[in-house]
Structures are given as structure tokens and as C-alpha cells.
Amino acid sequence: GAGVSQSPSNKVTEKGKDVELRCDPISGHTALYWYRQSLGQGLEFLIYFQGNSAPDKSGLPSDRFSAERTGGSVSTLTIQRTQQEDSAVYLCASSDFAGGTITGELFFGEGSRLTVL
Amino acid sequence: GQNIDQPTEMTATEGAIVQINCTYQTSGFNGLFWYQQHAGEAPTFLSYNVLDGLEEKGRFSSFLSRSKGYSYLLLKELQMKDSASYLCAVLNDYKLSFGAGTTVTVRA
């Protein structure tokens, strides 16, 4: 696609429910990232994919959080047994990658706003 | 670890100039990015510095000193639409780490 696409744009759920957030990166971008942004806060790194592999999951807050990527394209971030502190905007970004680093800017999606009641 | 500091808020008048400073202490460095983020929207790319010096792009310029761990974003001829959050981010290999952002408010 022309840009990074995320769905849903808004999700309201009850505490304890599971949620899935989807990201469609820019076609051909091998690097994919998930970030979390709480109200008035900066972007918090969650996980990085290179192709379908996730060499860095160090930012996932707990074992309730998991993510996968298939076909070197679409990624899904899953939050199990959601808690109120999980409420935030979840941003996905993708980029070209070569020589051990990204070769340009990160392109961000519009984000998925999660509200846990 | 990564430590990226920038001021929380700045206010300036339409037509004026504002300089947003960013200092960083990181375990590695492959470049420094500035992003703009309007409320409720995705961050959008403004500039990228990998070598020391000033990069100018229209009304926006970005400066980098790697030896000092310091960068600034200069916004000239401020317009109301420049009211936004400006994010400083340091690239280390594959990972882009962000500061908390500086909210710039432009007043008429």
C-alpha cells in the first residue's frame, strides 16, 4: 500500500478481554516496529521485526503482550487479559533496512487507540 | 541504555523563531531524527542528521554535534500550523529511541 495501515483505529474493551491490533507495513519494507504512546508521553519501543523474525522483543511490558509477523508483511500485536494500564495508542512503523541499520525514515501508521475500561 | 532529553514545552509567536534542543547519551549512534506529531496523528519525518553540522530544509533546520551528544531543531517563520509535538530520536543499529517530545504552541 501507499502507507502504513493499522486497524482498528479505535478499540474499547473491558478489562480482562484479549485484543488484536493489526499493521500492514509499506510493501517491501523488511523492518517493522511496534511502539506505544501513552497520553502526553513519548514513544515507547515494544518490538522489532526483521522479516518474520523478532530479534528484539525487549520492550514488551509483560508476557500478556505478544506479536507476530507473517509473509514478511502483516503484523499482529496481541494483548491478553487487558488491564487499564494498557490503555494507549499503539503505533506501527516500517522502514527499509540494509547494512545493519535502517536506510531511511520510519514511516508510521495512524495508530490504534486502545481504551480498557 | 538510552537517555534522550528535550524540553517539555515551548511557546512562541507567529513569525518568530524557535529552537528545540535535544541532548542524548546512548550506547551507539547511527543518526538522529526529528519527527513532528500533531495531536491525534501519526509522527511524520522532518529531518535526519548523521554527520556533524547543519541540515537546512525550508523553514526547518537541524543541527548535530556528535561529540557533544547534542542536536537542535530550528523552526523559522513560525506558522500556526507548526503547533505540534516535536520528537527527537536516536538511531542505534535498527532501533529508534525517542525522547518524550517537546510541545510547541504558536500564538498569534
Coordinates of C-alpha atoms in Angstrom, one line a residue:
Chain A
G1 CA 0.0 0.0 0.0
A2 CA 0.9 3.6 -0.2
G3 CA 1.4 3.9 3.6
V4 CA 1.4 2.0 6.8
S5 CA -2.1 0.9 7.6
Q6 CA -3.4 0.0 11.1
S7 CA -6.6 -1.4 12.3
P8 CA -8.7 -0.9 14.3
S9 CA -8.2 2.8 14.6
N10 CA -10.1 2.7 17.9
K11 CA -10.8 -0.1 20.3
V12 CA -12.7 0.0 23.5
T13 CA -12.6 -3.2 25.6
E14 CA -13.3 -4.4 29.0
K15 CA -10.6 -5.3 31.5
G16 CA -9.6 -9.0 31.1
K17 CA -10.5 -9.3 27.4
D18 CA -8.0 -10.1 24.7
V19 CA -7.3 -7.7 21.8
E20 CA -5.6 -7.9 18.5
L21 CA -4.1 -5.0 16.7
R22 CA -3.1 -5.2 13.0
C23 CA -0.4 -3.5 11.0
D24 CA 0.1 -3.5 7.2
P25 CA 3.5 -2.0 6.5
I26 CA 4.7 -0.4 3.3
S27 CA 5.3 -3.0 0.7
G28 CA 8.9 -4.1 0.6
H29 CA 9.9 -2.8 4.0
T30 CA 11.6 -5.5 5.9
A31 CA 11.9 -3.7 9.2
L32 CA 8.7 -3.4 11.2
Y33 CA 8.3 -1.8 14.7
W34 CA 5.6 -1.5 17.3
Y35 CA 5.6 1.5 19.7
R36 CA 3.3 2.5 22.4
Q37 CA 2.4 6.1 23.3
S38 CA 0.5 6.9 26.5
L39 CA -1.2 10.3 26.9
G40 CA 1.4 13.0 26.9
Q41 CA 4.2 10.6 26.8
G42 CA 6.9 9.8 24.2
L43 CA 7.1 6.7 22.1
E44 CA 7.9 3.6 24.0
F45 CA 9.6 0.8 21.9
L46 CA 7.9 -2.5 22.1
I47 CA 9.2 -4.9 19.5
Y48 CA 11.2 -5.0 16.2
F49 CA 10.8 -7.4 13.3
Q50 CA 13.3 -8.1 10.5
G51 CA 11.3 -10.1 8.0
N52 CA 9.2 -12.6 10.1
S53 CA 11.7 -12.8 12.9
A54 CA 11.7 -10.6 16.0
P55 CA 15.3 -10.2 17.2
D56 CA 14.3 -7.6 19.8
K57 CA 11.3 -8.1 22.0
S58 CA 12.8 -6.3 24.9
G59 CA 10.1 -3.6 25.1
L60 CA 7.1 -5.9 25.6
P61 CA 5.9 -4.9 29.0
S62 CA 4.8 -8.3 30.2
D63 CA 4.1 -11.8 28.9
R64 CA 0.5 -10.7 28.2
F65 CA 1.9 -9.0 25.1
S66 CA 2.9 -10.9 22.0
A67 CA 3.4 -10.1 18.3
E68 CA 3.9 -12.0 15.1
R69 CA 4.6 -11.2 11.5
T70 CA 3.7 -13.4 8.6
G71 CA 4.9 -13.3 4.9
G72 CA 7.3 -10.6 5.7
S73 CA 4.3 -8.2 5.7
V74 CA 1.4 -8.1 8.1
S75 CA 2.0 -8.0 11.8
T76 CA -0.4 -8.6 14.7
L77 CA 0.1 -7.3 18.2
T78 CA -1.9 -9.3 20.8
I79 CA -2.6 -8.2 24.3
Q80 CA -4.2 -10.9 26.5
R81 CA -6.2 -10.2 29.7
T82 CA -6.1 -6.5 29.1
Q83 CA -5.5 -4.1 32.1
Q84 CA -6.4 -0.5 32.4
E85 CA -2.7 0.5 32.2
D86 CA -2.6 -1.0 28.7
S87 CA -4.7 2.0 27.5
A88 CA -2.6 3.9 25.0
V89 CA -2.1 4.5 21.3
Y90 CA -0.2 1.6 19.7
L91 CA 1.8 2.8 16.7
C92 CA 3.3 0.6 14.0
A93 CA 6.2 1.8 11.7
S94 CA 8.1 0.3 8.9
S95 CA 11.4 1.0 7.1
D96 CA 13.9 -0.1 4.5
F97 CA 16.8 -1.9 6.1
A98 CA 20.4 -2.6 4.9
G99 CA 23.9 -2.8 6.3
G100 CA 22.7 -3.4 9.8
T101 CA 20.6 -0.2 10.1
I102 CA 17.6 1.4 8.6
T103 CA 18.3 3.2 5.4
G104 CA 15.7 6.0 5.7
E105 CA 13.0 7.3 7.9
L106 CA 10.5 5.2 9.8
F107 CA 7.0 5.5 8.3
F108 CA 4.3 5.5 10.9
G109 CA 0.7 4.4 10.8
E110 CA -2.1 6.4 12.3
G111 CA -2.1 4.1 15.3
S112 CA -4.7 2.1 17.2
R113 CA -6.1 3.8 20.2
L114 CA -6.9 1.2 22.9
T115 CA -9.1 2.0 25.8
V116 CA -9.5 -0.6 28.6
L117 CA -12.5 0.1 30.8
Chain B
G1 CA 21.0 2.3 27.8
Q2 CA 19.4 5.3 26.1
N3 CA 18.8 8.8 27.6
I4 CA 17.3 11.4 25.4
D5 CA 16.3 14.8 26.9
Q6 CA 14.3 17.6 25.4
P7 CA 12.2 20.4 26.9
T8 CA 8.6 19.6 27.7
E9 CA 7.0 22.7 26.3
M10 CA 7.8 25.9 24.4
T11 CA 5.7 28.8 23.3
A12 CA 6.4 31.3 20.6
T13 CA 4.7 33.9 18.5
E14 CA 3.7 33.5 14.9
G15 CA 6.5 34.6 12.6
A16 CA 9.2 34.1 15.2
I17 CA 12.0 31.5 15.5
V18 CA 12.1 28.6 18.0
Q19 CA 15.0 26.3 18.8
I20 CA 14.3 22.9 20.3
N21 CA 17.3 21.3 21.9
C22 CA 17.9 17.6 22.4
T23 CA 20.7 16.0 24.3
Y24 CA 21.4 12.3 24.2
Q25 CA 23.5 9.7 25.9
T26 CA 23.2 6.4 24.0
S27 CA 25.2 3.2 23.8
G28 CA 25.5 3.5 20.0
F29 CA 24.8 6.1 17.3
N30 CA 23.8 5.8 13.6
G31 CA 22.0 9.0 13.3
L32 CA 19.5 11.4 14.8
F33 CA 15.9 12.1 13.6
W34 CA 13.4 14.8 14.2
Y35 CA 9.7 14.0 13.8
Q36 CA 6.6 16.2 14.0
Q37 CA 3.4 14.9 15.6
H38 CA 0.1 16.8 15.6
A39 CA -2.3 15.9 18.3
G40 CA -4.1 12.6 17.4
E41 CA -2.0 12.0 14.3
A42 CA 1.0 9.8 13.4
P43 CA 4.5 11.2 13.7
T44 CA 5.9 12.5 10.4
F45 CA 9.5 12.8 9.4
L46 CA 11.2 16.2 9.5
S47 CA 15.0 15.6 9.3
Y48 CA 17.9 13.2 9.7
N49 CA 21.4 14.0 10.7
V50 CA 24.2 11.5 10.7
L51 CA 27.2 13.8 10.3
D52 CA 28.0 16.9 12.4
G53 CA 26.7 20.2 11.1
L54 CA 23.5 21.9 9.9
E55 CA 20.9 20.5 7.6
E56 CA 18.5 23.0 6.2
K57 CA 15.1 22.2 4.7
G58 CA 12.9 25.1 4.0
R59 CA 11.8 26.7 7.3
F60 CA 13.2 23.9 9.3
S61 CA 16.9 23.2 10.1
S62 CA 18.5 20.6 12.2
F63 CA 22.0 20.6 13.8
L64 CA 24.1 17.8 15.2
S65 CA 27.2 17.6 17.3
R66 CA 28.1 14.0 17.9
S67 CA 31.0 14.8 20.3
K68 CA 28.6 16.8 22.5
G69 CA 25.7 14.4 22.1
Y70 CA 23.6 17.4 21.1
S71 CA 21.1 18.4 18.4
Y72 CA 18.7 21.1 17.8
L73 CA 15.7 21.7 15.5
L74 CA 15.2 25.3 14.4
L75 CA 11.8 26.4 13.2
K76 CA 11.8 29.7 11.4
E77 CA 8.9 32.0 10.4
L78 CA 6.6 30.1 12.7
Q79 CA 3.1 29.5 11.5
M80 CA 0.0 28.4 13.5
K81 CA 0.1 25.0 11.8
D82 CA 3.5 24.4 13.4
S83 CA 1.8 23.9 16.8
A84 CA 2.6 20.3 17.4
S85 CA 4.9 18.0 19.4
Y86 CA 8.5 17.6 18.1
L87 CA 10.2 14.3 18.8
C88 CA 13.9 13.8 18.9
A89 CA 15.0 10.2 18.2
V90 CA 18.4 8.5 18.1
L91 CA 19.1 5.6 15.8
N92 CA 21.3 2.8 17.1
D93 CA 21.6 -0.1 14.6
Y94 CA 17.9 -1.0 13.9
K95 CA 16.4 0.7 16.9
L96 CA 15.0 4.3 17.0
S97 CA 14.7 5.5 20.6
F98 CA 12.6 8.6 21.2
G99 CA 12.7 11.5 23.6
A100 CA 9.4 12.4 25.4
G101 CA 8.8 15.2 22.9
T102 CA 8.5 19.0 23.0
T103 CA 5.1 20.6 22.7
V104 CA 5.4 23.8 20.7
T105 CA 2.5 26.3 20.9
V106 CA 2.4 29.1 18.4
R107 CA 0.4 32.1 19.4
A108 CA -0.9 34.8 17.1

